[in-house]
Coordinates of C-alpha atoms in Angstrom, one line a residue:
Chain A
M1 CA 84.6 75.0 35.2
S2 CA 87.0 78.0 35.0
A3 CA 90.7 77.5 35.3
S4 CA 90.7 79.2 38.7
A5 CA 89.4 77.5 41.8
I6 CA 88.2 80.8 43.1
Q7 CA 87.6 83.9 40.9
V8 CA 86.4 87.1 42.7
T9 CA 85.7 90.3 40.9
D10 CA 84.8 93.5 42.7
L11 CA 83.0 91.7 45.5
R12 CA 81.1 93.9 47.9
K13 CA 79.0 93.4 51.0
V14 CA 77.2 96.2 52.6
Y15 CA 75.3 95.8 55.8
T16 CA 72.5 98.1 56.9
V17 CA 72.7 98.5 60.6
P18 CA 70.3 100.4 62.9
E19 CA 71.9 103.3 64.7
R20 CA 70.9 105.4 67.7
E21 CA 72.4 107.4 70.5
A22 CA 72.2 106.3 74.1
G23 CA 69.4 107.4 76.4
L24 CA 65.6 107.3 76.7
Q25 CA 65.0 110.3 74.4
A26 CA 67.0 108.8 71.6
A27 CA 65.2 105.5 72.1
L28 CA 61.8 107.2 71.7
R29 CA 63.0 109.2 68.7
S30 CA 64.2 106.0 67.1
L31 CA 60.7 104.6 67.3
I32 CA 59.3 107.4 65.2
R33 CA 62.3 108.0 62.9
P34 CA 64.6 105.0 63.0
R35 CA 68.1 105.8 61.7
V36 CA 70.2 103.3 59.8
R37 CA 73.7 103.4 58.6
E38 CA 75.4 101.5 55.8
V39 CA 78.6 99.6 56.7
Q40 CA 80.8 98.3 54.0
A41 CA 82.2 95.1 55.3
V42 CA 83.8 94.2 52.0
A43 CA 84.4 97.1 49.7
G44 CA 85.2 95.6 46.3
V45 CA 87.8 92.8 46.4
S46 CA 89.2 91.0 43.4
F47 CA 91.5 88.0 43.3
Q48 CA 92.0 84.6 41.8
I49 CA 93.2 81.4 43.4
A50 CA 94.5 78.5 41.3
P51 CA 93.5 74.9 42.0
G52 CA 95.7 73.4 44.7
E53 CA 97.0 76.7 46.0
I54 CA 97.2 77.4 49.7
V55 CA 96.6 81.1 50.3
G56 CA 96.7 83.0 53.6
F57 CA 93.9 85.6 53.9
L58 CA 95.2 88.1 56.4
G59 CA 93.8 91.1 58.1
P60 CA 92.9 92.6 61.5
N61 CA 89.6 92.0 63.2
G62 CA 86.8 93.6 61.2
A63 CA 88.8 93.7 58.0
G64 CA 86.2 91.7 56.1
K65 CA 88.0 88.3 56.1
T66 CA 85.2 86.3 57.5
T67 CA 82.5 88.1 55.5
T68 CA 84.5 87.4 52.3
L69 CA 84.8 83.7 53.3
K70 CA 81.1 83.5 54.1
M71 CA 80.3 84.9 50.7
L72 CA 82.6 82.5 49.0
A73 CA 81.1 79.6 50.9
G74 CA 77.6 80.6 49.9
L75 CA 76.4 81.7 53.4
L76 CA 76.0 85.4 52.4
H77 CA 74.6 87.0 49.3
P78 CA 77.0 89.7 48.0
T79 CA 75.6 93.2 47.6
S80 CA 77.4 93.4 44.2
G81 CA 80.3 92.0 42.3
E82 CA 80.9 88.4 41.2
A83 CA 82.3 85.3 42.8
R84 CA 82.9 82.0 41.0
V85 CA 84.0 79.1 43.2
L86 CA 84.8 75.8 41.6
G87 CA 82.8 77.1 38.7
Y88 CA 79.7 77.8 40.8
V89 CA 78.0 80.9 42.0
P90 CA 78.3 80.3 45.7
H91 CA 75.1 81.9 47.0
R92 CA 73.0 79.6 44.8
R93 CA 74.2 76.9 47.2
E94 CA 73.9 74.1 44.7
R95 CA 74.2 70.6 46.1
A96 CA 77.2 69.8 43.8
F97 CA 79.0 72.9 45.1
L98 CA 78.3 72.3 48.7
S99 CA 79.5 68.7 48.3
Q100 CA 82.9 69.8 47.1
M101 CA 83.8 72.4 49.7
T102 CA 84.1 72.9 53.4
L103 CA 84.3 75.9 55.8
V104 CA 85.9 75.2 59.1
M105 CA 85.6 77.9 61.7
G106 CA 87.7 77.8 64.9
N107 CA 85.9 77.0 68.2
R108 CA 82.8 75.9 66.2
N109 CA 81.2 72.7 67.4
Q110 CA 79.5 70.8 64.6
L111 CA 80.0 67.4 66.3
Q112 CA 77.2 65.9 68.5
W113 CA 78.3 66.9 71.9
D114 CA 77.0 63.9 73.8
L115 CA 78.1 61.2 71.4
P116 CA 81.5 59.8 70.4
A117 CA 82.9 61.5 67.3
A118 CA 82.5 58.2 65.4
D119 CA 78.7 58.7 65.5
S120 CA 79.0 62.2 64.0
F121 CA 81.3 60.9 61.3
E122 CA 78.7 58.4 60.4
L123 CA 76.2 61.2 60.1
Q124 CA 78.6 63.1 57.8
R125 CA 78.7 60.0 55.6
A126 CA 74.9 60.1 55.2
I127 CA 74.8 63.8 54.6
Y128 CA 77.5 63.8 52.0
R129 CA 76.4 60.5 50.5
I130 CA 79.9 59.1 50.8
P131 CA 80.2 55.5 49.5
P132 CA 80.8 53.2 52.6
A133 CA 84.1 51.8 51.5
E134 CA 85.5 55.3 50.6
F135 CA 84.1 56.6 53.9
R136 CA 85.9 54.0 56.0
A137 CA 89.2 54.4 54.1
T138 CA 89.2 58.2 54.5
R139 CA 88.1 58.1 58.1
D140 CA 90.7 55.6 59.1
A141 CA 93.5 57.5 57.2
F142 CA 92.5 60.8 58.8
I143 CA 92.3 59.2 62.3
E144 CA 95.8 57.8 61.8
L145 CA 97.2 61.1 60.5
M146 CA 95.7 63.1 63.4
E147 CA 96.6 60.3 65.9
V148 CA 93.2 60.2 67.5
G149 CA 92.5 56.5 67.3
S150 CA 92.1 56.2 71.1
L151 CA 89.6 59.1 71.3
I152 CA 87.2 58.1 68.6
S153 CA 84.9 56.3 71.0
K154 CA 84.9 59.0 73.7
P155 CA 81.9 61.4 73.9
V156 CA 82.9 64.7 72.4
R157 CA 82.1 66.6 75.6
N158 CA 84.9 64.7 77.3
L159 CA 87.6 65.7 74.8
S160 CA 90.0 68.6 75.3
L161 CA 89.7 71.7 73.0
G162 CA 92.5 70.5 70.8
E163 CA 91.2 67.0 70.5
R164 CA 87.8 68.4 69.6
M165 CA 89.3 70.6 66.9
K166 CA 91.1 67.6 65.4
M167 CA 87.8 65.7 65.3
E168 CA 86.0 68.8 63.8
I169 CA 88.6 68.9 61.0
I170 CA 88.3 65.2 60.3
G171 CA 84.5 65.5 60.2
A172 CA 84.7 68.5 57.9
L173 CA 87.0 66.7 55.4
L174 CA 85.5 63.2 55.3
H175 CA 83.8 64.0 52.0
R176 CA 87.3 64.9 50.7
P177 CA 86.4 68.5 49.6
G178 CA 88.5 70.0 46.9
L179 CA 88.2 73.4 48.5
L180 CA 88.8 74.3 52.1
F181 CA 88.0 77.6 53.8
L182 CA 89.7 77.6 57.1
D183 CA 88.8 80.4 59.4
E184 CA 91.2 80.5 62.4
P185 CA 91.4 76.7 62.6
T186 CA 94.1 76.7 65.3
I187 CA 92.6 79.4 67.5
G188 CA 93.1 78.8 71.3
L189 CA 95.2 75.7 70.8
D190 CA 98.7 75.0 72.2
V191 CA 101.7 75.1 69.9
T192 CA 101.9 71.3 69.6
M193 CA 98.3 71.0 68.6
Q194 CA 98.7 73.9 66.2
R195 CA 101.6 72.2 64.6
R196 CA 99.8 68.9 64.2
I197 CA 96.8 70.6 62.6
R198 CA 99.1 72.5 60.3
N199 CA 100.8 69.3 59.2
F200 CA 97.5 67.7 58.6
I201 CA 96.3 70.5 56.4
A202 CA 99.6 70.4 54.5
S203 CA 99.4 66.7 53.9
Y204 CA 95.7 66.9 52.9
N205 CA 96.6 69.6 50.4
Q206 CA 99.4 67.4 48.9
R207 CA 97.4 64.2 48.9
Y208 CA 94.2 65.5 47.3
G209 CA 95.5 68.6 45.5
A210 CA 92.9 70.7 47.5
T211 CA 92.7 74.5 47.3
V212 CA 93.0 76.1 50.7
M213 CA 92.1 79.6 51.8
L214 CA 93.3 80.2 55.4
T215 CA 92.7 83.0 57.8
S216 CA 94.8 82.9 61.0
H217 CA 96.1 85.4 63.5
Y218 CA 99.0 83.0 64.2
M219 CA 101.7 83.8 61.7
A220 CA 103.3 80.4 62.3
D221 CA 100.2 78.9 60.5
V222 CA 100.7 81.3 57.6
E223 CA 104.4 80.9 57.4
A224 CA 104.2 77.1 57.5
L225 CA 101.4 76.7 54.9
C226 CA 101.1 79.7 52.6
R227 CA 103.5 80.9 49.9
R228 CA 101.0 83.4 48.9
V229 CA 99.0 85.8 51.0
I230 CA 96.2 88.2 50.4
V231 CA 96.1 91.1 52.9
I232 CA 92.7 92.8 53.4
H233 CA 92.0 95.9 55.4
H234 CA 88.9 98.0 55.7
G235 CA 87.3 95.6 53.2
R236 CA 89.9 96.2 50.5
V237 CA 92.8 94.1 49.2
L238 CA 96.0 95.8 50.4
Y239 CA 98.5 93.2 49.1
D240 CA 98.3 90.0 47.1
G241 CA 101.5 88.2 46.4
P242 CA 104.2 86.0 47.9
L243 CA 104.6 86.0 51.7
S244 CA 108.3 87.0 51.3
G245 CA 107.2 90.0 49.1
L246 CA 105.1 91.3 52.0
V247 CA 108.2 91.9 54.0
D248 CA 110.0 93.6 51.1
R249 CA 107.0 95.8 50.4
F250 CA 105.9 96.8 53.8
A251 CA 108.9 96.4 56.1
T252 CA 110.7 99.7 56.0
Y253 CA 113.2 98.5 58.6
R254 CA 115.4 95.6 59.5
Q255 CA 116.6 94.2 62.8
I256 CA 120.2 93.9 63.9
S257 CA 120.9 91.3 66.6
L258 CA 124.1 91.9 68.4
S259 CA 126.3 90.0 70.9
L260 CA 128.4 92.6 72.7
S261 CA 131.6 91.9 74.7
E262 CA 130.3 94.2 77.4
P263 CA 126.9 96.0 77.9
A264 CA 126.6 99.3 76.1
D265 CA 123.9 101.9 75.3
L266 CA 123.2 101.5 71.5
S267 CA 120.1 103.8 71.4
A268 CA 122.1 106.3 69.2
Y269 CA 122.2 103.7 66.4
G270 CA 118.5 102.9 66.2
E271 CA 115.4 101.8 68.2
V272 CA 116.4 99.2 70.9
V273 CA 113.6 96.6 70.8
A274 CA 115.3 94.1 73.2
N275 CA 118.1 94.5 75.6
A276 CA 119.4 91.6 77.7
G277 CA 122.8 93.0 78.9
T278 CA 125.2 91.9 76.2
R279 CA 122.5 90.7 73.7
V280 CA 120.7 93.7 72.1
T281 CA 118.3 93.9 69.2
L282 CA 118.0 97.1 67.2
R283 CA 115.4 98.2 64.7
V284 CA 116.9 100.4 62.0
P285 CA 115.6 101.9 58.7
K286 CA 116.2 99.6 55.7
A287 CA 118.0 102.3 53.8
E288 CA 120.6 102.8 56.5
I289 CA 121.4 99.2 57.3
S290 CA 124.9 99.1 55.6
L291 CA 126.0 102.4 57.1
L292 CA 124.8 101.5 60.6
S293 CA 126.3 98.0 60.5
A294 CA 129.6 99.4 59.5
R295 CA 129.5 102.1 62.3
L296 CA 128.5 99.5 64.9
L297 CA 131.4 97.2 63.9
A298 CA 133.8 100.1 64.0
E299 CA 132.7 101.8 67.2
Q300 CA 131.5 99.0 69.4
S301 CA 133.1 95.8 70.8
I302 CA 131.0 93.2 69.0
A303 CA 131.3 89.5 69.2
D304 CA 128.5 88.7 66.7
L305 CA 126.2 90.7 64.4
T306 CA 123.2 89.4 62.5
I307 CA 120.9 91.3 60.2
E308 CA 117.4 89.9 60.1
E309 CA 114.1 90.6 58.4
P310 CA 111.6 91.6 61.0
P311 CA 109.1 89.0 62.1
I312 CA 106.2 88.8 59.7
D313 CA 103.6 89.5 62.4
D314 CA 105.5 92.6 63.3
V315 CA 105.3 93.7 59.7
I316 CA 101.6 93.0 59.4
E317 CA 100.9 94.8 62.7
R318 CA 102.7 97.9 61.4
V319 CA 100.8 97.7 58.1
F320 CA 97.5 97.7 59.8
A321 CA 98.5 100.3 62.3
T322 CA 99.5 102.8 59.6
E323 CA 96.8 102.2 57.0
Chain B
M1 CA 65.9 58.4 47.0
G2 CA 68.2 55.9 48.7
G3 CA 70.4 58.8 49.8
I4 CA 67.6 60.8 51.5
L5 CA 66.4 57.7 53.2
D6 CA 69.9 56.9 54.5
L7 CA 70.1 60.5 55.7
Y8 CA 66.8 60.2 57.6
W9 CA 67.8 56.9 59.1
S10 CA 71.2 58.2 60.2
M11 CA 69.9 61.4 61.6
A12 CA 67.1 59.7 63.4
R13 CA 69.6 57.2 64.8
T14 CA 71.8 60.0 66.0
A15 CA 68.8 61.6 67.7
V16 CA 67.9 58.3 69.4
L17 CA 71.5 57.8 70.6
A18 CA 71.7 61.4 71.9
Q19 CA 68.3 61.4 73.6
F20 CA 69.0 58.1 75.3
Q21 CA 72.0 59.9 76.9
Y22 CA 69.3 62.3 78.3
R23 CA 66.8 59.5 79.2
V24 CA 66.4 60.6 82.8
A25 CA 66.0 64.3 81.8
N26 CA 63.5 63.3 79.2
Y27 CA 61.5 61.4 81.7
F28 CA 61.5 64.2 84.3
Y29 CA 60.5 66.6 81.5
M30 CA 57.6 64.2 80.6
I31 CA 56.5 63.8 84.2
G32 CA 56.6 67.6 84.6
M33 CA 54.4 68.0 81.6
I34 CA 51.7 65.9 83.1
A35 CA 50.6 68.6 85.5
E36 CA 48.9 70.6 82.8
P37 CA 46.5 67.8 81.5
L38 CA 45.9 66.6 85.0
I39 CA 44.5 70.0 86.0
Y40 CA 42.3 70.1 82.9
L41 CA 41.2 66.5 83.6
V42 CA 40.3 67.2 87.2
V43 CA 38.4 70.4 86.4
W44 CA 36.4 68.9 83.5
S45 CA 35.7 65.7 85.3
S46 CA 34.2 67.8 88.2
V47 CA 32.1 69.8 85.7
A48 CA 30.9 66.5 84.1
V49 CA 29.9 65.1 87.5
A50 CA 28.2 68.3 88.5
Q51 CA 26.2 68.3 85.2
G52 CA 24.9 64.8 85.8
G53 CA 27.9 62.8 84.5
M54 CA 28.4 64.2 81.1
V55 CA 29.5 67.5 79.4
G56 CA 29.7 68.1 75.7
G57 CA 29.5 64.3 75.1
Y58 CA 32.4 63.6 77.5
T59 CA 32.1 61.6 80.7
P60 CA 34.8 61.5 83.4
G61 CA 36.1 58.3 81.8
T62 CA 36.3 59.7 78.3
F63 CA 37.9 62.9 79.7
A64 CA 40.5 60.7 81.3
A65 CA 41.1 59.0 78.0
Y66 CA 41.3 62.3 76.2
Y67 CA 43.9 63.8 78.6
I68 CA 46.0 60.6 78.8
V69 CA 46.3 60.4 75.0
W70 CA 46.9 64.2 75.2
T71 CA 50.2 63.5 77.0
L72 CA 51.5 61.5 74.0
V73 CA 50.2 64.0 71.4
R74 CA 51.7 66.9 73.3
N75 CA 55.1 65.1 73.3
M76 CA 54.8 64.3 69.5
N77 CA 54.1 68.0 69.1
I78 CA 57.4 69.2 70.5
V79 CA 59.4 70.4 67.6
I80 CA 62.0 73.1 67.0
T81 CA 60.8 76.4 68.5
P82 CA 61.7 80.0 67.5
Y83 CA 63.8 80.1 70.7
A84 CA 65.9 77.3 69.2
W85 CA 66.1 79.2 65.9
E86 CA 67.4 82.3 67.7
W87 CA 69.8 80.1 69.6
R88 CA 71.2 78.3 66.6
I89 CA 71.7 81.6 64.7
K90 CA 73.5 83.1 67.6
Q91 CA 75.7 80.0 68.1
G92 CA 76.5 79.9 64.4
E93 CA 74.9 76.5 64.1
L94 CA 72.6 77.7 61.3
S95 CA 75.6 78.7 59.3
A96 CA 77.1 75.3 59.8
A97 CA 73.9 73.7 58.7
L98 CA 73.6 75.8 55.6
L99 CA 77.0 74.6 54.4
R100 CA 75.7 71.0 54.1
P101 CA 74.4 69.8 50.8
V102 CA 71.0 68.9 52.3
H103 CA 68.0 71.2 53.2
L104 CA 67.9 72.0 56.9
L105 CA 64.2 71.0 57.0
H106 CA 65.2 67.4 56.2
T107 CA 67.7 67.2 59.1
D108 CA 65.2 68.9 61.5
I109 CA 62.4 66.5 60.6
A110 CA 64.7 63.5 60.8
Y111 CA 66.2 64.5 64.1
F112 CA 62.9 65.2 65.8
A113 CA 61.3 62.1 64.3
G114 CA 64.1 60.0 65.9
W115 CA 63.6 61.7 69.2
K116 CA 59.9 60.8 69.0
F117 CA 60.7 57.1 69.0
V118 CA 62.4 57.6 72.4
V119 CA 59.4 59.7 73.6
I120 CA 56.9 57.0 72.6
L121 CA 59.0 54.3 74.3
L122 CA 59.2 56.4 77.5
W123 CA 55.5 57.3 77.4
F124 CA 54.1 53.7 77.6
P125 CA 54.8 53.1 81.3
L126 CA 53.6 56.6 82.2
A127 CA 50.4 56.1 80.3
A128 CA 49.9 52.7 82.1
L129 CA 50.3 54.4 85.5
L130 CA 47.8 57.2 84.6
A131 CA 45.3 54.6 83.3
L132 CA 45.5 52.7 86.6
I133 CA 44.8 55.9 88.5
F134 CA 42.2 57.6 86.3
R135 CA 40.4 54.6 84.7
P136 CA 39.9 55.9 81.2
T137 CA 37.0 54.8 78.9
L138 CA 38.8 53.8 75.8
N139 CA 37.7 51.1 73.3
P140 CA 39.2 52.1 70.0
S141 CA 38.5 50.1 66.8
L142 CA 41.4 48.9 64.6
L143 CA 40.6 51.7 62.2
E144 CA 40.8 54.3 65.0
V145 CA 44.2 52.9 66.2
G146 CA 45.5 53.0 62.6
V147 CA 44.3 56.6 62.0
F148 CA 45.7 57.7 65.3
A149 CA 49.1 56.1 64.5
L150 CA 49.2 58.2 61.3
A151 CA 47.6 61.3 62.7
I152 CA 50.2 61.8 65.4
W153 CA 52.9 61.9 62.7
G154 CA 50.7 64.2 60.7
A155 CA 50.4 66.5 63.7
F156 CA 54.1 66.4 64.2
L157 CA 54.8 67.4 60.6
I158 CA 52.2 70.2 60.6
R159 CA 53.5 71.7 63.8
M160 CA 57.1 71.3 62.6
L161 CA 56.2 73.3 59.4
L162 CA 54.2 75.9 61.4
L163 CA 57.1 76.5 63.8
W164 CA 59.6 76.5 60.9
L165 CA 57.6 79.3 59.3
M166 CA 57.7 81.2 62.6
G167 CA 61.4 80.3 63.1
M168 CA 62.3 81.8 59.7
V169 CA 61.1 85.2 60.9
T170 CA 64.6 85.2 62.6
F171 CA 65.9 86.0 59.1
W172 CA 64.3 89.4 59.5
T173 CA 64.7 89.9 63.2
T174 CA 66.6 88.0 65.9
R175 CA 63.7 88.6 68.3
V176 CA 60.9 86.3 67.3
S177 CA 60.0 85.0 70.8
A178 CA 57.3 87.6 71.3
L179 CA 55.5 86.4 68.1
Y180 CA 55.8 82.9 69.4
E181 CA 54.0 83.8 72.7
L182 CA 51.1 85.1 70.7
Y183 CA 51.0 82.0 68.5
F184 CA 51.1 79.9 71.6
A185 CA 48.1 81.6 73.1
V186 CA 46.0 81.2 70.0
E187 CA 47.1 77.6 69.6
L188 CA 46.3 76.8 73.2
I189 CA 42.6 77.7 72.8
L190 CA 41.9 76.7 69.2
S191 CA 43.8 73.4 69.0
G192 CA 42.0 71.1 71.6
R193 CA 44.9 71.4 74.0
L194 CA 43.1 73.4 76.7
V195 CA 39.7 71.8 76.1
P196 CA 38.2 69.3 73.6
M197 CA 37.0 71.1 70.4
S198 CA 33.4 70.0 71.0
L199 CA 33.4 72.1 74.2
L200 CA 34.4 75.3 72.4
P201 CA 31.7 77.9 71.6
D202 CA 30.4 77.9 68.0
W203 CA 32.3 81.0 66.9
A204 CA 35.6 79.6 68.2
R205 CA 35.0 76.2 66.6
N206 CA 34.2 77.9 63.3
L207 CA 37.3 80.0 63.5
A208 CA 39.4 76.9 64.4
G209 CA 38.0 75.2 61.2
W210 CA 40.0 77.7 59.1
L211 CA 43.2 77.2 61.1
P212 CA 45.7 74.3 61.3
F213 CA 45.9 74.0 65.1
Q214 CA 43.2 71.4 65.7
W215 CA 45.0 69.1 63.2
T216 CA 48.0 69.1 65.5
F217 CA 46.2 68.4 68.7
G218 CA 42.5 67.7 68.8
F219 CA 42.2 65.5 65.8
P220 CA 44.7 62.9 66.7
I221 CA 43.3 62.6 70.2
E222 CA 39.7 62.4 69.0
A223 CA 40.7 59.9 66.3
L224 CA 41.4 57.5 69.2
V225 CA 38.9 58.5 71.9
G226 CA 36.2 60.5 70.1
Q227 CA 34.2 57.7 68.4
L228 CA 34.5 59.6 65.0
P229 CA 32.8 58.0 62.0
P230 CA 35.2 56.5 59.4
E231 CA 34.6 59.4 56.9
Q232 CA 35.6 61.9 59.6
L233 CA 38.7 59.8 60.5
L234 CA 39.9 59.5 56.9
G235 CA 38.8 63.0 56.0
G236 CA 40.8 64.3 58.9
L237 CA 43.9 62.5 57.6
L238 CA 43.3 64.1 54.2
I239 CA 43.0 67.6 55.8
Q240 CA 46.3 66.9 57.6
L241 CA 47.8 66.1 54.3
L242 CA 46.5 69.4 52.8
W243 CA 48.0 71.4 55.7
I244 CA 51.3 69.6 55.2
G245 CA 51.3 70.4 51.5
L246 CA 50.4 74.1 52.2
G247 CA 53.0 74.2 54.9
L248 CA 55.7 72.8 52.7
L249 CA 54.8 75.4 50.0
L250 CA 55.0 78.3 52.4
V251 CA 58.2 77.1 54.0
Q252 CA 59.8 76.9 50.5
L253 CA 58.6 80.4 49.6
V254 CA 59.7 82.0 52.9
W255 CA 63.0 80.1 52.8
R256 CA 63.9 81.4 49.4
V257 CA 63.3 85.0 50.4
G258 CA 64.6 84.7 53.9
I259 CA 67.9 83.1 53.1
R260 CA 68.9 86.1 51.0
R261 CA 68.5 88.2 54.1
Y262 CA 70.4 85.9 56.3
G263 CA 73.3 87.8 57.9
A264 CA 75.3 84.7 59.1
V265 CA 76.0 86.8 62.2
G266 CA 76.5 83.9 64.7
G267 CA 79.7 82.1 65.4

């Protein structure tokens, strides 16, 4: 096995998609001369992930995140390039590889709908050939961690979305995989449920030293779990490094939050992003922060002034909008 | 070996538990399915009576036996359809299944096999009621019962493999239903479903001899009601085995090529 849990070199996936214009004429024409177009979903990405790392894999819809995850999980054959995951070539889908990893996709139901989750867990035991004692110990520990003891005997169809997601995650981790691909695991869940799932992932990572690759549109997930992020856009890696570095590299502005003694128009100092009477937030260029702070303190009646880095999702949104 | 047996047991158990949740729906489905053989039974019994009490070696009593046994064989024959393949691709269920360290064919066979135990259990009272109404002529020997018990599982496996082959066409196109309709029409005529094989014209019987359909329908029924000699009974089981072997080989080949094309579009 190589030193990296995941090693990806110039990985590409090109889809050939049929294409035709609207209308009857175009439909007839396409019968005789069908037209196809090549779409590069992943256009040559390279990165390495060390064992035990939790890495956020970020990008807007259609950036190539899920396609990359599917290639790394062995669901898709890459068009070119190389991927080694836990020392295996994923698309060969060897039994030993599949037994050591899991891919959890948000809103995906792998549990038996009409049966209690306990029955689906039992099936997972047989599929992954988990020794019975180990299975019971893991199941009970996860049930306790997720606080779902009272729900285990209820048919899955009677569970709420959040409860179902907890059960999905337990089911996906019963075989204690060393590698987790988590694709939007908290999508559609309320903040309490999101937090509980985040805590579970963090404690799983600590307890078993598992490597985690996480995609999420909720920056709270990324901020809570990932010290490193890989940002992908148009199928290419745009940034790979610490989460904090993302702000340094891409945020060309800072935010100044002000408490004023009396309401005032501050639009001459920068872009007003929030204005609630005496509480105002300004967005100003990073290079001018010292100068503008000094001017504000000198020219306005200010009770409090705080300089903040912009919210991470704001930074990411701007990166994707400008690239 | 223990691992795969455990998997089959657990999967079949899951199917039994899930299908018992739907026991009423299963029963209504089974009752609805009776309309088809009853029509065949009434038509062919009338033909037999009009022709002096027998047609193609069948009397109204043996026709009744044929079509009552038909109801069980038909239920054993229900396996995963191309519609279900399309659905599971769209829902992302195929992707989820491909992440498991076990071939999807195993889980499909095990799940449907478990379901069949529920079906057989539900079938007995229905068969008893039909027997009371239509008075079948049925005096099978022990050998015939034994061969029938094996042949219905052989039929199940052959049809599972056939429809798996057709389902895998979804790796190339997500619209395989039209092909299934064509398959269904050929199967209806050349399997013994519409009419016992002995009533088919010679050319159709010869053609059917080269195809697997009669081993999924006509053979199991005739094994119980057709008074076949022992060599035909055992020979039939052997031919079922050959079709299972060929089916497994083809499934393996198509799977290897098809899985490379799989787009994992669902979910």
